[in-house]
XYZ file of C-alpha atoms in Angstrom:
575
model
C -6.526 10.065 22.997
C -9.923 10.194 24.528
C -9.543 9.583 28.345
C -12.508 8.988 31.413
C -11.305 10.775 34.483
C -9.946 7.617 36.093
C -12.531 6.642 38.728
C -15.378 6.607 35.652
C -12.796 4.184 33.573
C -12.387 1.989 36.509
C -15.896 1.675 36.905
C -16.593 0.719 32.843
C -14.101 -1.880 33.551
C -15.119 -5.703 33.959
C -13.253 -7.087 37.119
C -14.382 -10.411 36.234
C -12.230 -10.639 32.911
C -8.323 -10.942 33.123
C -6.304 -8.439 31.314
C -5.461 -11.010 28.388
C -9.374 -12.131 28.407
C -10.252 -8.574 28.092
C -7.826 -8.104 25.035
C -8.469 -10.940 23.311
C -12.447 -10.177 23.057
C -11.791 -6.592 22.159
C -8.947 -7.792 19.152
C -12.220 -10.097 18.010
C -14.498 -7.392 17.913
C -12.109 -5.032 15.982
C -11.050 -7.860 13.459
C -14.742 -8.777 12.980
C -15.540 -5.278 12.351
C -12.484 -4.642 10.133
C -13.693 -7.648 8.076
C -17.144 -6.785 7.464
C -15.994 -3.280 5.472
C -13.086 -4.413 4.021
C -13.266 -7.220 0.806
C -9.581 -7.098 0.644
C -9.312 -8.567 4.123
C -11.789 -11.094 3.408
C -9.741 -12.075 0.474
C -6.665 -12.630 2.479
C -8.186 -14.600 5.072
C -9.847 -16.887 2.482
C -13.308 -16.094 2.977
C -16.160 -14.903 0.612
C -16.067 -11.697 -0.323
C -19.667 -10.176 0.711
C -19.133 -6.300 1.308
C -17.719 -3.451 -0.542
C -15.860 -0.681 1.303
C -17.960 1.802 3.739
C -16.796 5.494 2.863
C -19.138 7.880 3.251
C -19.248 10.517 6.023
C -21.360 8.700 8.043
C -18.953 5.831 8.393
C -16.580 7.903 9.001
C -17.975 9.516 12.225
C -19.423 6.439 13.298
C -15.921 4.323 13.054
C -14.730 7.006 15.094
C -17.411 7.035 17.748
C -17.205 3.046 17.958
C -12.833 3.435 18.285
C -13.396 5.895 21.275
C -15.839 3.208 23.030
C -12.948 0.341 22.446
C -10.182 2.743 23.530
C -12.009 3.184 26.707
C -12.063 -0.554 27.202
C -8.802 -1.233 26.229
C -6.946 1.461 28.698
C -8.628 -0.884 31.481
C -5.795 -3.454 30.320
C -2.643 -3.474 32.683
C -0.058 -3.629 29.311
C 2.763 -4.471 31.850
C 1.445 -7.763 32.957
C 0.917 -9.331 29.519
C 3.096 -11.771 27.253
C 5.135 -10.042 24.351
C 2.342 -11.099 21.635
C -0.551 -9.581 23.552
C 1.323 -6.611 24.749
C 2.152 -5.873 20.911
C -1.509 -6.495 20.031
C -2.496 -4.127 22.818
C 0.057 -1.667 21.479
C -1.706 -1.919 17.578
C -4.951 -1.843 18.454
C -4.407 1.540 20.601
C -2.491 3.175 17.633
C -5.118 1.612 15.056
C -8.103 2.756 16.673
C -6.574 6.293 17.437
C -6.478 6.669 13.824
C -10.108 5.783 13.134
C -10.831 8.795 15.687
C -8.452 11.473 14.120
C -9.835 10.521 10.533
C -13.245 11.424 10.673
C -12.746 15.657 10.228
C -10.967 14.817 7.223
C -13.229 12.873 5.419
C -14.291 15.370 2.484
C -10.178 15.811 1.840
C -9.808 12.270 0.493
C -9.835 11.515 -3.212
C -11.043 8.128 -3.647
C -11.527 7.935 -7.802
C -8.047 7.213 -8.579
C -6.278 4.048 -9.654
C -4.297 3.181 -6.265
C -7.825 3.190 -4.631
C -10.713 2.798 -7.070
C -8.445 1.134 -9.670
C -6.803 -1.514 -7.015
C -10.091 -2.635 -6.203
C -11.282 -3.076 -9.501
C -8.614 -4.941 -10.955
C -7.853 -7.088 -7.783
C -10.883 -7.470 -5.609
C -13.643 -7.423 -7.843
C -11.943 -10.053 -10.355
C -11.319 -12.418 -7.503
C -14.613 -11.311 -5.569
C -16.885 -12.115 -8.734
C -15.442 -14.773 -10.983
C -14.819 -17.590 -8.200
C -17.909 -16.833 -6.336
C -19.856 -20.419 -5.895
C -22.944 -20.552 -7.554
C -24.191 -23.956 -6.347
C -27.226 -23.192 -4.254
C -30.212 -21.051 -3.611
C -27.887 -19.240 -0.552
C -25.086 -18.790 -3.219
C -27.516 -16.988 -5.460
C -28.665 -14.696 -2.371
C -24.922 -14.220 -1.165
C -24.017 -12.966 -5.248
C -27.185 -10.720 -5.627
C -26.210 -9.184 -2.407
C -22.873 -8.745 -3.243
C -24.320 -6.516 -6.525
C -26.147 -4.551 -3.946
C -23.064 -4.040 -2.066
C -21.554 -2.753 -5.549
C -23.968 -0.404 -6.503
C -23.850 1.269 -2.699
C -19.902 1.505 -3.315
C -20.425 3.350 -6.366
C -23.071 5.399 -5.307
C -21.132 6.385 -2.100
C -18.611 7.627 -4.354
C -20.457 9.510 -6.419
C -22.068 11.250 -3.262
C -18.652 11.950 -1.856
C -17.658 13.510 -4.759
C -20.725 15.707 -5.037
C -20.532 16.544 -0.932
C -16.731 17.779 -2.013
C -18.036 19.771 -4.900
C -20.322 21.819 -2.621
C -17.131 22.366 -0.364
C -15.361 23.623 -3.329
C -13.068 20.937 -2.842
C -11.773 19.423 -6.316
C -9.809 17.016 -7.396
C -6.638 18.942 -9.038
C -6.582 19.087 -12.583
C -3.276 16.621 -13.514
C -5.281 14.173 -11.811
C -8.245 14.259 -14.240
C -7.413 12.431 -17.161
C -6.716 9.133 -15.243
C -9.898 9.355 -13.315
C -11.924 9.876 -16.262
C -9.792 6.784 -18.050
C -10.232 4.820 -14.834
C -14.090 5.092 -14.603
C -14.238 4.526 -18.665
C -12.643 1.464 -18.527
C -14.953 0.127 -15.504
C -18.354 1.273 -17.490
C -17.331 -1.562 -19.597
C -15.429 -3.684 -17.265
C -17.577 -4.054 -14.502
C -20.471 -5.180 -16.646
C -18.805 -8.050 -17.705
C -17.248 -9.180 -14.748
C -20.779 -8.950 -13.217
C -22.763 -10.820 -16.104
C -22.274 -14.639 -15.198
C -20.972 -17.307 -17.633
C -23.701 -19.613 -18.803
C -21.328 -22.982 -17.849
C -21.269 -21.130 -14.055
C -25.189 -21.746 -14.039
C -24.982 -25.694 -14.802
C -25.052 -26.280 -10.970
C -28.739 -24.356 -10.301
C -32.343 -25.490 -10.878
C -34.548 -23.280 -13.400
C -36.097 -21.381 -10.529
C -32.587 -20.101 -9.150
C -30.977 -19.749 -12.330
C -33.593 -16.937 -13.839
C -33.585 -15.579 -10.215
C -29.765 -14.948 -10.795
C -29.815 -13.811 -14.586
C -32.998 -11.197 -13.872
C -31.625 -10.163 -10.426
C -27.964 -9.814 -11.893
C -29.426 -7.333 -14.549
C -31.663 -5.356 -12.218
C -29.254 -4.452 -10.273
C -26.725 -3.837 -13.445
C -29.205 -1.566 -15.094
C -30.936 -0.160 -12.132
C -28.301 0.276 -10.083
C -24.545 -0.152 -10.850
C -24.566 1.205 -14.009
C -26.296 4.203 -13.406
C -24.041 5.088 -10.475
C -20.917 4.421 -12.361
C -22.645 6.647 -15.430
C -23.237 9.276 -12.835
C -19.920 9.159 -11.496
C -17.911 9.682 -14.821
C -20.155 12.158 -15.923
C -18.766 14.261 -12.665
C -15.531 15.293 -14.139
C -16.920 17.434 -16.958
C -16.027 20.680 -18.521
C -17.421 22.386 -15.721
C -15.432 20.347 -12.840
C -12.539 20.776 -14.824
C -12.536 24.295 -15.018
C -13.708 24.530 -11.163
C -10.499 22.292 -10.477
C -7.068 23.567 -9.363
C -3.898 23.456 -11.646
C -1.735 22.879 -8.797
C -1.451 19.325 -6.837
C -1.238 18.715 -2.974
C -3.179 19.285 0.221
C -1.916 22.391 1.184
C -3.933 24.155 -0.830
C -7.654 23.069 0.380
C -9.118 24.241 4.066
C -7.894 21.995 6.653
C -5.378 20.269 4.163
C -2.464 21.184 6.321
C -3.903 19.270 9.209
C -5.043 16.321 6.980
C -1.709 16.128 5.701
C 0.436 16.254 9.282
C -2.410 13.847 10.181
C -1.378 11.535 7.191
C 2.190 11.816 7.756
C 1.629 10.004 11.303
C -0.308 7.496 10.055
C 1.584 6.327 7.085
C 5.300 6.912 8.781
C 3.638 5.963 12.129
C 6.661 8.114 13.244
C 6.379 11.174 15.123
C 8.279 13.697 12.221
C 7.019 16.780 10.953
C 6.814 17.388 7.255
C 10.018 19.806 7.830
C 11.978 17.143 9.205
C 11.262 14.219 6.641
C 12.012 17.155 3.821
C 15.105 18.341 5.243
C 16.222 14.310 5.545
C 15.492 13.803 1.713
C 17.072 16.393 0.747
C 20.565 15.184 2.618
C 20.024 11.674 1.464
C 19.220 12.765 -2.319
C 22.474 14.332 -2.108
C 24.456 11.982 -0.606
C 23.019 9.706 -3.288
C 24.558 12.018 -5.946
C 27.944 11.747 -4.956
C 27.383 8.110 -5.086
C 26.150 7.951 -8.457
C 28.691 10.502 -9.540
C 31.430 8.157 -8.677
C 30.527 5.120 -10.420
C 29.810 7.201 -13.235
C 33.436 7.748 -13.859
C 34.207 4.052 -12.945
C 31.661 3.021 -16.223
C 34.024 5.612 -17.909
C 31.460 8.848 -18.527
C 33.067 11.500 -17.859
C 29.703 14.041 -18.149
C 27.159 14.793 -15.798
C 24.073 12.920 -14.682
C 22.141 14.343 -17.315
C 24.241 13.091 -19.926
C 24.672 10.054 -18.757
C 21.085 9.297 -17.810
C 20.289 10.395 -21.480
C 22.599 8.075 -22.803
C 21.153 4.928 -20.739
C 17.755 5.730 -22.293
C 19.129 5.535 -25.677
C 20.843 1.905 -25.136
C 18.718 -0.752 -25.889
C 20.376 -2.848 -23.456
C 17.873 -1.562 -20.949
C 15.128 -2.218 -22.470
C 12.467 -4.708 -23.330
C 10.308 -5.370 -26.120
C 7.794 -7.245 -25.057
C 5.721 -8.351 -21.546
C 7.085 -11.676 -21.859
C 10.739 -10.319 -21.937
C 10.062 -8.056 -19.171
C 8.784 -10.772 -16.639
C 11.692 -13.033 -17.507
C 14.061 -10.270 -16.323
C 12.723 -10.038 -13.026
C 12.726 -13.802 -13.213
C 16.477 -14.091 -13.704
C 16.947 -12.063 -10.459
C 14.467 -13.962 -8.465
C 16.257 -17.266 -9.614
C 19.693 -15.628 -8.256
C 18.689 -15.001 -4.795
C 16.850 -18.382 -4.453
C 19.642 -20.422 -3.633
C 21.328 -17.892 -0.696
C 18.086 -17.171 0.670
C 18.853 -19.499 3.905
C 21.831 -17.097 4.605
C 19.437 -14.481 5.813
C 15.982 -16.543 6.873
C 15.530 -19.758 8.335
C 11.804 -19.510 7.361
C 10.392 -19.238 3.988
C 7.003 -18.931 2.657
C 5.197 -22.308 1.144
C 3.496 -19.781 -1.075
C 4.803 -19.499 -4.449
C 5.747 -16.621 -6.155
C 5.529 -15.207 -10.181
C 5.790 -12.030 -11.911
C 2.528 -11.775 -14.057
C 1.816 -8.369 -16.105
C -1.095 -6.163 -14.519
C -4.378 -5.325 -15.610
C -4.097 -3.329 -18.532
C -6.924 -1.121 -17.796
C -5.068 -0.374 -14.710
C -1.879 0.448 -16.010
C -2.577 3.997 -17.329
C -2.696 5.129 -13.328
C 0.232 3.228 -11.826
C 4.267 3.718 -12.116
C 5.889 0.355 -11.563
C 3.175 -2.484 -10.184
C 2.175 -4.032 -7.256
C 2.180 -6.989 -5.060
C -0.764 -9.185 -5.077
C -0.920 -11.428 -1.923
C -2.050 -14.928 -2.520
C -5.762 -15.065 -2.567
C -5.543 -17.653 0.024
C -3.231 -19.302 2.477
C -0.623 -21.412 -0.404
C -2.034 -19.901 -3.265
C 0.205 -17.820 -5.485
C 1.896 -14.683 -4.440
C 2.376 -12.139 -7.509
C 4.099 -9.518 -8.438
C 1.844 -7.729 -11.022
C 4.290 -5.112 -13.450
C 3.132 -2.027 -15.856
C 3.612 -3.773 -19.273
C 2.455 -0.724 -20.980
C 4.439 1.573 -22.939
C 7.553 -0.771 -22.603
C 9.880 1.941 -24.628
C 9.338 4.701 -22.079
C 10.499 1.808 -19.139
C 14.250 1.441 -18.598
C 14.794 -1.957 -16.680
C 18.192 -0.568 -14.958
C 16.586 -1.182 -11.957
C 14.401 -4.360 -12.123
C 16.437 -6.068 -9.602
C 16.458 -3.348 -7.020
C 12.808 -3.588 -7.872
C 11.683 -7.343 -7.510
C 13.705 -7.832 -4.441
C 11.534 -4.737 -3.221
C 8.186 -6.321 -4.494
C 8.803 -10.276 -4.243
C 11.654 -12.321 -2.514
C 12.326 -11.283 -0.302
C 10.420 -8.251 0.020
C 6.261 -8.184 -0.128
C 6.267 -11.959 -0.991
C 8.203 -12.817 2.525
C 6.323 -10.322 4.427
C 2.835 -11.188 3.575
C 2.834 -14.831 2.738
C 4.847 -15.742 6.131
C 2.189 -13.365 8.260
C -0.953 -15.285 6.043
C 0.650 -19.023 7.008
C 1.421 -18.069 10.663
C 0.316 -20.633 13.242
C 0.743 -17.885 16.016
C -0.409 -14.463 14.739
C -4.592 -13.767 15.042
C -6.370 -13.266 12.685
C -6.904 -9.570 13.366
C -2.869 -9.345 13.129
C -2.583 -11.233 9.806
C -4.658 -8.905 8.163
C -3.078 -5.789 9.458
C -1.577 -3.695 7.167
C 1.193 -0.637 8.201
C 2.378 0.902 5.018
C 5.832 2.545 6.672
C 6.479 -1.574 8.229
C 4.694 -2.842 4.320
C 7.072 -0.466 1.973
C 9.839 -0.121 4.673
C 10.708 -3.964 5.102
C 9.968 -4.327 1.278
C 12.989 -1.452 0.853
C 15.157 -3.109 3.640
C 14.695 -6.528 1.429
C 16.219 -4.752 -1.563
C 19.254 -2.785 0.584
C 19.954 -6.448 2.028
C 20.112 -7.938 -1.697
C 22.643 -5.353 -2.539
C 24.492 -6.107 0.819
C 24.558 -9.597 -0.240
C 26.400 -9.094 -3.549
C 23.456 -9.486 -5.941
C 23.825 -6.381 -7.330
C 27.296 -5.806 -7.614
C 27.568 -5.739 -11.145
C 28.023 -1.708 -11.811
C 24.978 -1.414 -14.140
C 22.914 -3.262 -11.060
C 24.533 -1.141 -8.799
C 23.552 2.070 -10.519
C 20.342 0.649 -10.914
C 20.140 0.040 -7.088
C 21.336 4.110 -7.013
C 18.395 5.217 -9.112
C 15.960 3.003 -6.807
C 17.304 4.611 -3.636
C 17.239 7.926 -5.054
C 13.588 7.570 -6.379
C 12.471 6.362 -2.463
C 14.795 9.414 -1.004
C 13.666 11.837 -3.570
C 9.652 10.862 -2.714
C 10.570 12.288 0.608
C 11.215 15.913 -0.698
C 8.549 15.894 -3.347
C 5.950 14.479 -1.112
C 6.542 17.391 1.514
C 7.372 20.048 -1.302
C 3.888 19.184 -2.841
C 1.762 18.847 0.068
C 3.253 21.177 2.513
C 5.642 23.534 1.299
C 3.601 24.695 -2.167
C 5.792 23.730 -4.953
C 4.538 23.834 -8.188
C 3.998 20.518 -9.946
C 6.856 22.050 -12.277
C 9.252 22.225 -9.448
C 8.639 18.658 -8.412
C 8.890 17.625 -11.725
C 12.110 19.186 -11.873
C 13.439 17.737 -9.198
C 12.556 14.497 -10.171
C 13.985 14.449 -13.295
C 17.576 16.089 -11.726
C 18.068 13.294 -9.120
C 15.962 10.194 -10.452
C 15.896 8.489 -14.184
C 12.124 8.449 -14.242
C 10.152 8.859 -17.455
C 8.045 11.790 -17.935
C 4.809 9.303 -17.695
C 6.200 8.094 -14.845
C 6.946 11.692 -13.184
C 3.185 12.491 -14.253
C 1.622 9.433 -12.448
C 4.242 9.666 -9.662
C 3.551 13.174 -8.816
C -0.178 12.837 -9.193
C 0.131 9.803 -6.584
C 1.544 12.099 -3.832
C -0.336 15.678 -4.604
C -3.896 13.805 -5.087
C -4.410 10.207 -4.643
C -2.016 8.986 -1.856
C -0.581 11.848 -0.020
C 2.324 10.704 2.558
C 1.990 7.030 1.523
C 5.274 7.410 -0.292
C 6.817 8.688 2.669
C 7.047 5.140 4.453
C 9.156 3.188 1.728
C 12.492 5.493 2.620
C 11.379 6.050 6.276
C 10.342 2.523 6.850
C 13.705 1.373 5.607
C 15.912 3.524 7.858
C 13.926 2.710 10.601
C 14.185 -1.423 10.187
C 18.193 -0.560 9.078
C 18.782 1.267 12.226
C 16.975 -1.529 14.089
C 18.919 -4.280 12.793
C 21.894 -2.138 13.624
C 21.510 -1.634 16.926
C 20.481 -5.628 17.701
C 23.556 -6.402 15.592
C 25.941 -4.482 17.785
C 24.236 -5.677 21.121
C 24.911 -9.008 20.333
C 28.403 -9.071 18.659
C 29.315 -12.446 18.186
C 26.049 -13.776 18.532
C 24.640 -11.868 15.940
C 22.509 -14.071 13.636
C 20.791 -12.410 10.563
C 18.354 -15.112 10.459
C 17.027 -14.462 13.991
C 16.528 -11.187 12.993
C 14.706 -11.553 9.955
C 12.807 -14.278 10.956
C 11.530 -12.219 14.279
C 11.033 -8.935 12.432
C 8.641 -11.109 9.738
C 6.921 -12.784 12.836
C 5.084 -9.828 14.176
C 3.076 -9.108 11.241
C 3.502 -5.691 9.969
C 3.064 -3.520 12.991
C 3.864 0.561 13.650
C 7.391 1.075 13.525
C 7.847 2.431 17.452
C 5.997 -0.962 18.005
C 8.233 -3.076 16.381
C 11.353 -1.485 17.422
C 9.912 -1.851 20.950
C 9.062 -5.993 20.374
C 12.426 -6.428 18.695
C 14.362 -4.939 21.568
C 12.412 -6.841 24.236
C 13.306 -9.950 22.608
C 16.680 -9.487 21.659
C 17.044 -7.604 25.362
C 18.327 -4.864 23.609
C 17.995 -1.867 26.430
């Protein structure tokens, strides 16, 4: 962290402000700055979307300078004088601001034209921002046209970033190109359709404002947005593919090893080395392999894992023929846990939960699906599943997956934070990947402990789901740190999971290009929450109440894992 000499630092501190007042001021500034550049955060806060992400090199450098200045001011606060929630906020601010400082040198190593960044923004943020924008007044027209300018700037920034990478001979790996091309091809048709306002939405506007909106939309679409998308799509031509590396992984790029270590720290919030994570993954996968072998025998199979998995892949019981059937399968598990939620939670979200297919345009680049938070507090939270190529998607682990994504996983975690009356706006909008995915994995484990997955087929599915999370520790570090080839990583997943070839392709591209280190948070976060629970349970003994623990963990919003542990132990009196 950037630290001033103590006497200079003290001169910068405002003695007129109490520690809690300075913290409130800093938190408000950071939240306002985050809200200004994050449209997903604007949606989560129930605000109208007016901006797109700022992803230029200049932005990254500016964010780093601002973060250093805020860290200087944060250092003026006596943390020990703060109440628990304020102490947590100060720790979170320090963690997040330091990440902004540390990211700047790695700006050119980030790949943004992927289904997990550009694709999710286009399939979730843009429709919500454009199709629900009010168009009643001249101010509404101005705001809408301003958003179109932002969309144009965003696509132009992606194009400039790609050119800058090419000038530095940094190319997206060849296995990632098909998904990028498919995504951009889809967006060239999708974005104009989203932007063009349907006639019935113009009825409240007078003739002058209606013409201003229609003409302004056409001008921006034809003059800026479509050309930027076309230019971006043209970059991934034959010459780009020829220059692109065949291998996945950050280690092959200049400064890539350091960037990966930064991402491990950012996405796990833990002080673990890639070597430590790889070794932990190997140990976990081997232990799960032994448990699966025992269960296979109990199910009457005398062969090895490969022959058992081949039999499962050929069994029609584990496939759904339509997206509607997929949704119903998930919903059966949700209905099974709902009557028993009060055993583990005393607070539940008021926001309903439902299962819905993902936008087909985004399905080519995602493996299973994703949780879509309520657009506004109290609205519906959804699990958007991949409904394509169902003949390649066995449903054996559907129960484990939906408990991760929905109830009591991401839906409880995110909706409860949104509905909280004690969390600040900044804390409600905070995203920490290892907490998000770690809690969701823990929620799936909790459902298994409750006996909701005790059918032997469900149990085997849960072990496969667990194997998948654990194998990610091995494969992600293998690709990005140890120089594993695509084939070696793919063979490891074939050996230890039941992922299809299509799923293996999208997963490896995700680890080795789109989101390096992000997948580490699932298992590492789950283990962290489990270990924390066990410590609290052992400390409380006969006074242990799981509802109190679960409610408390979710009461803080998303936190870096060390901050979560410190806050929970402090609250439960655990030394």
